[in-house]
Coordinates of C-alpha atoms in Angstrom, one line a residue:
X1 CA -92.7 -107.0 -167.6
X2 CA -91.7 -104.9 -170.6
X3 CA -90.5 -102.4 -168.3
X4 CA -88.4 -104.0 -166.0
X5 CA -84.8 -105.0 -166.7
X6 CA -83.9 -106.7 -164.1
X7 CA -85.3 -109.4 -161.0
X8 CA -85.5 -107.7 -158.2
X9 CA -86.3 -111.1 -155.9
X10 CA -82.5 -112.3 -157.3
X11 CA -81.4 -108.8 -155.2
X12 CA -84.1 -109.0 -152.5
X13 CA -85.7 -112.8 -150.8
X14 CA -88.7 -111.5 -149.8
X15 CA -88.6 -114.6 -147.4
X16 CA -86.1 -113.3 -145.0
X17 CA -88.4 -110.2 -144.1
X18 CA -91.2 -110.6 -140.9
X19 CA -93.6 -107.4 -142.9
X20 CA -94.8 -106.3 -145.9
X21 CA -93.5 -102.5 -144.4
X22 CA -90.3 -103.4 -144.2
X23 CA -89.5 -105.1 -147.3
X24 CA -91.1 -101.9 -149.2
X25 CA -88.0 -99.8 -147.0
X26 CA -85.5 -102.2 -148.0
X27 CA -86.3 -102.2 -151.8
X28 CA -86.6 -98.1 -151.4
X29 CA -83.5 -98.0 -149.7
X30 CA -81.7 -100.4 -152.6
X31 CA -83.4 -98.2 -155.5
X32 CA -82.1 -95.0 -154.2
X33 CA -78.5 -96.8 -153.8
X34 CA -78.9 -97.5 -157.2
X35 CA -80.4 -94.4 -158.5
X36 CA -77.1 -92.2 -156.8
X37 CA -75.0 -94.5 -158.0
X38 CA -75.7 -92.7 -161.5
X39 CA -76.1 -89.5 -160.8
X40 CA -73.4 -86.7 -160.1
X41 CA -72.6 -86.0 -156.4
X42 CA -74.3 -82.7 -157.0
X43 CA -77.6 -84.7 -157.3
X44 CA -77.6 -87.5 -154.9
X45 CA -80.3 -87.8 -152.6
X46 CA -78.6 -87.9 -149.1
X47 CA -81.8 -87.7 -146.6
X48 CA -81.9 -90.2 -143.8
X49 CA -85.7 -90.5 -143.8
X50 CA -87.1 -91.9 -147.1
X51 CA -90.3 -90.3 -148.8
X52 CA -93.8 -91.5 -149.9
X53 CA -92.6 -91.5 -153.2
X54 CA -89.9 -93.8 -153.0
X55 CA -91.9 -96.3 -151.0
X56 CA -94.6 -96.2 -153.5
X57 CA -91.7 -96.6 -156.3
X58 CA -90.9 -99.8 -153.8
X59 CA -94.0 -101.1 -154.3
X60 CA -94.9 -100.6 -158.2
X61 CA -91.3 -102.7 -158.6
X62 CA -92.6 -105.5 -156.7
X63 CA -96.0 -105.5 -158.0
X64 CA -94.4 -105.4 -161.6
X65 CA -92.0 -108.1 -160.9
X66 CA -94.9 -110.7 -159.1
X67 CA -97.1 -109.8 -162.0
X68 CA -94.4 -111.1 -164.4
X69 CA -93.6 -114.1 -163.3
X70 CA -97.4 -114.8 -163.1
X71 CA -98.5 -113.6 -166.2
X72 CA -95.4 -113.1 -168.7
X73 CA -95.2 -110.5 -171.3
X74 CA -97.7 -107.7 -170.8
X75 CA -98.1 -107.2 -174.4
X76 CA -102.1 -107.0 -174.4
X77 CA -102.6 -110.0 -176.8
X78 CA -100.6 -112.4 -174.8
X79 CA -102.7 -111.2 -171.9
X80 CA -106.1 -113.1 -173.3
X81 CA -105.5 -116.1 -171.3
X82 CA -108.7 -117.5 -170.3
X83 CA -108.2 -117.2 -166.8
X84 CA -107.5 -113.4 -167.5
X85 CA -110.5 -112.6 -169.8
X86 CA -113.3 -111.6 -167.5
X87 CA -110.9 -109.3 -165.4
X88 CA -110.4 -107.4 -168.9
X89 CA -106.3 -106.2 -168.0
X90 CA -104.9 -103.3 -168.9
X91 CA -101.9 -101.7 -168.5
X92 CA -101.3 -98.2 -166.6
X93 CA -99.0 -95.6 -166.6
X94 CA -96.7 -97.2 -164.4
X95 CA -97.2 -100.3 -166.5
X96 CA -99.0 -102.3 -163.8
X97 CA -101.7 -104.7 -164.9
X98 CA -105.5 -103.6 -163.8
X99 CA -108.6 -105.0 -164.0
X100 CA -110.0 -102.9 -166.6
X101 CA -114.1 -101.9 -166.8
X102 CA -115.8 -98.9 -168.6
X103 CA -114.9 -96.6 -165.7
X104 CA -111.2 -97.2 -165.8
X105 CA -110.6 -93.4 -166.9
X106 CA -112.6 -91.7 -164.0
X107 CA -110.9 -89.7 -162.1
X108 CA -112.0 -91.1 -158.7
X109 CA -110.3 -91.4 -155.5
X110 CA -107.6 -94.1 -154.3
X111 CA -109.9 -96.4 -153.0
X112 CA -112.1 -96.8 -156.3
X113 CA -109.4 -96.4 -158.8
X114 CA -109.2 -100.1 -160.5
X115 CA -107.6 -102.3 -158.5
X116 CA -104.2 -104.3 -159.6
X117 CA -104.5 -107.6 -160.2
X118 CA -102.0 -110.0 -158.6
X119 CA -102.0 -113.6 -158.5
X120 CA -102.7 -115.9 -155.4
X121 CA -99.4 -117.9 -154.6
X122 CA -96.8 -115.4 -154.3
X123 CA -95.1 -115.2 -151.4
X124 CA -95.1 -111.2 -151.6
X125 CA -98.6 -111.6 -152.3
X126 CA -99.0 -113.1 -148.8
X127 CA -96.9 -110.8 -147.3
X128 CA -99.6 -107.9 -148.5
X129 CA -102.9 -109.9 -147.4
X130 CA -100.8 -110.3 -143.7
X131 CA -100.1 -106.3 -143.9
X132 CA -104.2 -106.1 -144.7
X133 CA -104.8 -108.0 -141.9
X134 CA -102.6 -106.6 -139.2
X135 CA -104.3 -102.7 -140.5
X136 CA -107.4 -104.3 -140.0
X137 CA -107.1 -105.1 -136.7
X138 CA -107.0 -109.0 -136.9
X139 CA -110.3 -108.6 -138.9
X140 CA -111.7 -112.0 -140.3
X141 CA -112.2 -113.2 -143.5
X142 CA -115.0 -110.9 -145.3
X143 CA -113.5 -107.6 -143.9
X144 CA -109.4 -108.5 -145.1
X145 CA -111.1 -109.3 -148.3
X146 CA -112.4 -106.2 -148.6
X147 CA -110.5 -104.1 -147.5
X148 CA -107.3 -105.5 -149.6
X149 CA -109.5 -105.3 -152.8
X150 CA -109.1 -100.9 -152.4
X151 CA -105.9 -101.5 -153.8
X152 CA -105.7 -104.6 -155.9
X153 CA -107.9 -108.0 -156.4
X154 CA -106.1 -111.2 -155.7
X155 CA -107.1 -114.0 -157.4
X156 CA -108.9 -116.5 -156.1
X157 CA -108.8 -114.2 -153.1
X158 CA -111.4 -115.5 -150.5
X159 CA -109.3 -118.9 -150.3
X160 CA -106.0 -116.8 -150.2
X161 CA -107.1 -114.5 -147.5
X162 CA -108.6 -117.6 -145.5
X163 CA -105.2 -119.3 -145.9
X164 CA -103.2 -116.2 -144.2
X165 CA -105.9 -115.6 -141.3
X166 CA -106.4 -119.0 -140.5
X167 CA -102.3 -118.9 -139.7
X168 CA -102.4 -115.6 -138.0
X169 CA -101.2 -116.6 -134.4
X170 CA -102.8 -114.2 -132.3
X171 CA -106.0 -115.0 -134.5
X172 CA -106.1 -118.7 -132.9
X173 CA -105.0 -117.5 -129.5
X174 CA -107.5 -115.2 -129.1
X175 CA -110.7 -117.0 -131.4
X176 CA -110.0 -120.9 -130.0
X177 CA -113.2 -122.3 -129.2
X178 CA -113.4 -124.5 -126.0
X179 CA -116.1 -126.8 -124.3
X180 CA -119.5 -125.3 -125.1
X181 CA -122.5 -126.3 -122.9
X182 CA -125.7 -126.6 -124.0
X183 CA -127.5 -122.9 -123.4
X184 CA -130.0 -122.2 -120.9
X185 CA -133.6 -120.8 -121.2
X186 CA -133.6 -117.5 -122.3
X187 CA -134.9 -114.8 -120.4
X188 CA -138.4 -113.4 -120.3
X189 CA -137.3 -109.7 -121.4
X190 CA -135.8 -111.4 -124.5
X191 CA -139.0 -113.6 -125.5
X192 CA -141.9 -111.2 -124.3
X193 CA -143.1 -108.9 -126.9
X194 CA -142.7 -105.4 -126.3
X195 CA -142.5 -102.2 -127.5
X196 CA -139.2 -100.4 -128.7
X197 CA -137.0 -99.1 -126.0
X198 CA -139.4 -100.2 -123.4
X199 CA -136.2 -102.6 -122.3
X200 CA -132.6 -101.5 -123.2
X201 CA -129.3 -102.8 -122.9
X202 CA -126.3 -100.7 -121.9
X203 CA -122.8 -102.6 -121.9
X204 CA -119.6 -100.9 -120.7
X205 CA -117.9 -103.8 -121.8
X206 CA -115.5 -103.9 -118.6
X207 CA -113.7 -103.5 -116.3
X208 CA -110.8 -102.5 -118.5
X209 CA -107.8 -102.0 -116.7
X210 CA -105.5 -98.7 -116.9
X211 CA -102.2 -97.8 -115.6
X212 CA -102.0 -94.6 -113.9
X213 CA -98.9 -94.1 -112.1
X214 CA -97.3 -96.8 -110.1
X215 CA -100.6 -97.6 -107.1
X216 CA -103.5 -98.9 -107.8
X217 CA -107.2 -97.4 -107.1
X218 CA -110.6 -97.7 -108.1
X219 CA -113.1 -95.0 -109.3
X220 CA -116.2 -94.1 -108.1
X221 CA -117.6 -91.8 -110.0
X222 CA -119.7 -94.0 -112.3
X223 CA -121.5 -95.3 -109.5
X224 CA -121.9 -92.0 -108.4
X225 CA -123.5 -90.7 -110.9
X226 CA -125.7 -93.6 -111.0
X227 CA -127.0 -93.0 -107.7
X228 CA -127.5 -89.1 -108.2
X229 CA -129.6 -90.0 -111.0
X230 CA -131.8 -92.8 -109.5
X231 CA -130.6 -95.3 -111.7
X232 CA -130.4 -98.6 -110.5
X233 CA -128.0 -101.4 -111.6
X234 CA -129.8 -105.1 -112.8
X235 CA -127.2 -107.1 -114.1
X236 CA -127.6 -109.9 -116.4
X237 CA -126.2 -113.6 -115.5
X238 CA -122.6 -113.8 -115.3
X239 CA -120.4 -115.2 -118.3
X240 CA -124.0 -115.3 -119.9
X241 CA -124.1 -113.1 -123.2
X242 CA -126.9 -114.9 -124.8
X243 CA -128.7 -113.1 -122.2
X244 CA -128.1 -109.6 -123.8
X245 CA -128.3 -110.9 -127.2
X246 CA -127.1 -108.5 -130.2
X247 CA -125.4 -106.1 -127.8
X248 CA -123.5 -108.6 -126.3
X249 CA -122.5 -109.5 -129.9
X250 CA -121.3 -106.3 -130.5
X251 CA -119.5 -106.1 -127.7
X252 CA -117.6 -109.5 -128.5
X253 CA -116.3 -107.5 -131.6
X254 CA -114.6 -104.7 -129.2
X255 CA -113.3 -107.1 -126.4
X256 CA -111.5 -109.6 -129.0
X257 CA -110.0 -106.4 -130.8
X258 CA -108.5 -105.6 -127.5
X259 CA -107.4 -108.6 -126.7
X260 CA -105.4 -108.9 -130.0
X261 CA -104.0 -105.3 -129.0
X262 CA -102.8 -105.4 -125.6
X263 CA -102.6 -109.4 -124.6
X264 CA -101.7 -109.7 -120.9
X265 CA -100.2 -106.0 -121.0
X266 CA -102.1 -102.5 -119.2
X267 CA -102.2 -99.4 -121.4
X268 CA -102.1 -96.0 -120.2
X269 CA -105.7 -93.8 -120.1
X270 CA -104.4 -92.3 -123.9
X271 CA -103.3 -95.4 -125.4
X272 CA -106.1 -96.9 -124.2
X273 CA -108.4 -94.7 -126.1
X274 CA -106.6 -94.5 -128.9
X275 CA -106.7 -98.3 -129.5
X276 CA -110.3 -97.8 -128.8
X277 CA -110.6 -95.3 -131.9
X278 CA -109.2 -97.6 -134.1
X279 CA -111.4 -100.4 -132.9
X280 CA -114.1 -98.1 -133.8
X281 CA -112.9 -97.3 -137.3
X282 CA -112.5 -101.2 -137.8
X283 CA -115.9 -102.0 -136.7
X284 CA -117.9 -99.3 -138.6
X285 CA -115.6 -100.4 -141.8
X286 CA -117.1 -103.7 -141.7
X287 CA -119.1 -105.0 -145.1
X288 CA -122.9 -104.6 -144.5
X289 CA -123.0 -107.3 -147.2
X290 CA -120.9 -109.9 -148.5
X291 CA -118.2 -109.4 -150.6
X292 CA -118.6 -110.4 -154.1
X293 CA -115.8 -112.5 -155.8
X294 CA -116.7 -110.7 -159.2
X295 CA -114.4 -108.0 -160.8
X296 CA -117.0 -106.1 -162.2
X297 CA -119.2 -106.3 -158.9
X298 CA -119.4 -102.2 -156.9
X299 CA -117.6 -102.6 -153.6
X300 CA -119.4 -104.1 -150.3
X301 CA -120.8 -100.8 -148.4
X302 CA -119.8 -100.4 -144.6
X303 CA -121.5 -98.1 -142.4
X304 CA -118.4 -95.5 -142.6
X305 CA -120.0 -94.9 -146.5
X306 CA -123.2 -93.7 -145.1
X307 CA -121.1 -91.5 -142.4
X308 CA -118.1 -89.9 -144.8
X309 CA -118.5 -91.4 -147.7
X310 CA -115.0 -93.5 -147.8
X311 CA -113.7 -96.5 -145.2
X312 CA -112.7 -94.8 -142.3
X313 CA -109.0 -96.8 -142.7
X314 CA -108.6 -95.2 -146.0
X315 CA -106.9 -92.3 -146.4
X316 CA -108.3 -89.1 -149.1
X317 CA -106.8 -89.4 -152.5
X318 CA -102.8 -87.1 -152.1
X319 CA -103.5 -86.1 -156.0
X320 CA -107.3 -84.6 -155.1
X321 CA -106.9 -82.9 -151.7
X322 CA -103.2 -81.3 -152.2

């Protein structure tokens, strides 16, 4: 890039490092090594912890550097490659390469801003659609798409994200598909027309396990209430979902988040429903539509636009709410 004067992967093998996380610390750590090493002792920086700002300084120096080797000299007429013209590139502040558009100098928030452009093979590249992935809870295909393209569009980025997911471990554990048999006749509340409401479907999705101190007890107070309020249990068949039909669907998307979460191990009351938060936010982030593979498409909508206006993963923009 015509900024940067030196390769930082000669310095740094992104290879050796298991997260995007902490290769940005090691590359912060490194920077500030070399940023003391020309200043006066008076004005070293000598904290232990390191700051947003430095890890975002991490992570322009790696973008600048993959963009590089991918693309060349940033000069904007070297830049009309063919495979580059309908992203329309331009160059920012920091000199990192965007996909350009006629709202490029809005001043909108993070997750609208236009989106860096990075190309599909890197390795670092990977590295950043496994960080998506991992934020999104193990999400599939569509929603890692999605939700990496707040912050920059990958080309060719459906294959690459299917590429990375298809590898994630804990993705085949949990999602490995065994002997299906052929399904039963559905039930007569599921093919009789009726009106709305007149049958609903409640599922707790459990029993969920919790660790509370070291014995082990079981709570009434569910059934209970139940009784109090002259509610009667009717269960559906047993390991038959297709016999609550969308809800059981839904339900699928909770119990295979926590699987991915907690594995064989028990969580305590709070951790428990803080994972169950984040599930939440994950779910309610999914696209309501499918995600265009068009720079100059608007963004797939999720149901967390219609409730605050942003992904509920994203974080407000530091430069408008400060």
């Amino acid at each position: 890039m015509a900024g940067l004067k030196w390769d930082v992967k000669k310095i740094i093998d992104p290879t050796c490092y298991c997260s995007y996380a902490k290769l940005l610390r090691v590359t912060a750590i490194c920077l500030r090594f070399f940023n003391n090493a020309r200043l006066p002792v008076e004005l070293r920086r000598m904290s232990r912890g390191l700051t947003a700002v430095e890890i975002e300084e991490a992570e322009a120096v790696w973008i600048r550097q993959i963009q590089a080797n991918a693309y060349g000299k940033t000069e904007l007429g070297n830049l009309r490659r063919k495979e580059l013209n309908e992203f329309c590139p331009y160059l920012d502040e920091r000199e990192i390469l965007r996909i350009g558009g006629r709202l490029r100098r809005a001043n909108s928030p993070v997750e609208t801003k236009p989106p860096m452009l990075l190309p599909h093979g890197d390795e670092v590249v990977k590295m950043i659609i496994r960080h998506v992935h991992q934020r999104q809870l193990r999400a599939g295909v569509n929603q890692t798409l999605a939700a990496s393209r707040q912050r920059c569009w990958i080309t060719k980025g459906r294959s690459a994200v299917k590429n990375v997911v298809r590898q994630c471990g804990i993705c085949r554990r949990s999602t490995g598909r065994l002997y299906e048999p052929k399904m039963g006749e559905l039930p007569a509340e599921r093919v009789t027309p009726t009106g709305p409401f007149q049958y609903v479907g409640i599922d707790f999705a459990g029993p969920i396990l919790a660790r509370i101190g070291m014995t082990r007890h079981e709570s009434g107070v569910v059934q209970r209430t139940l009784a109090n309020e002259r509610i009667e249990w009717k269960f559906i068949t047993e390991r038959a979902p297709w016999c609550g039909g969308y809800w059981e669907r839904l339900v699928q998307s909770v119990k295979v988040s926590l699987m991915k979460f907690l594995g064989r191990s028990r969580a305590n009351p709070e951790e428990l429903r803080t994972m169950l938060c984040e599930i939440e936010a994950r779910i309610n982030d999914q696209p309501l539509t499918m995600v265009s593979d068009r720079a100059d498409d608007e963004i797939a909508l999720t149901l967390a636009h219609f409730l605050i206006g942003r992904e509920l993963s994203s974080l407000p923009d530091r430069d408008r709410h400060c």
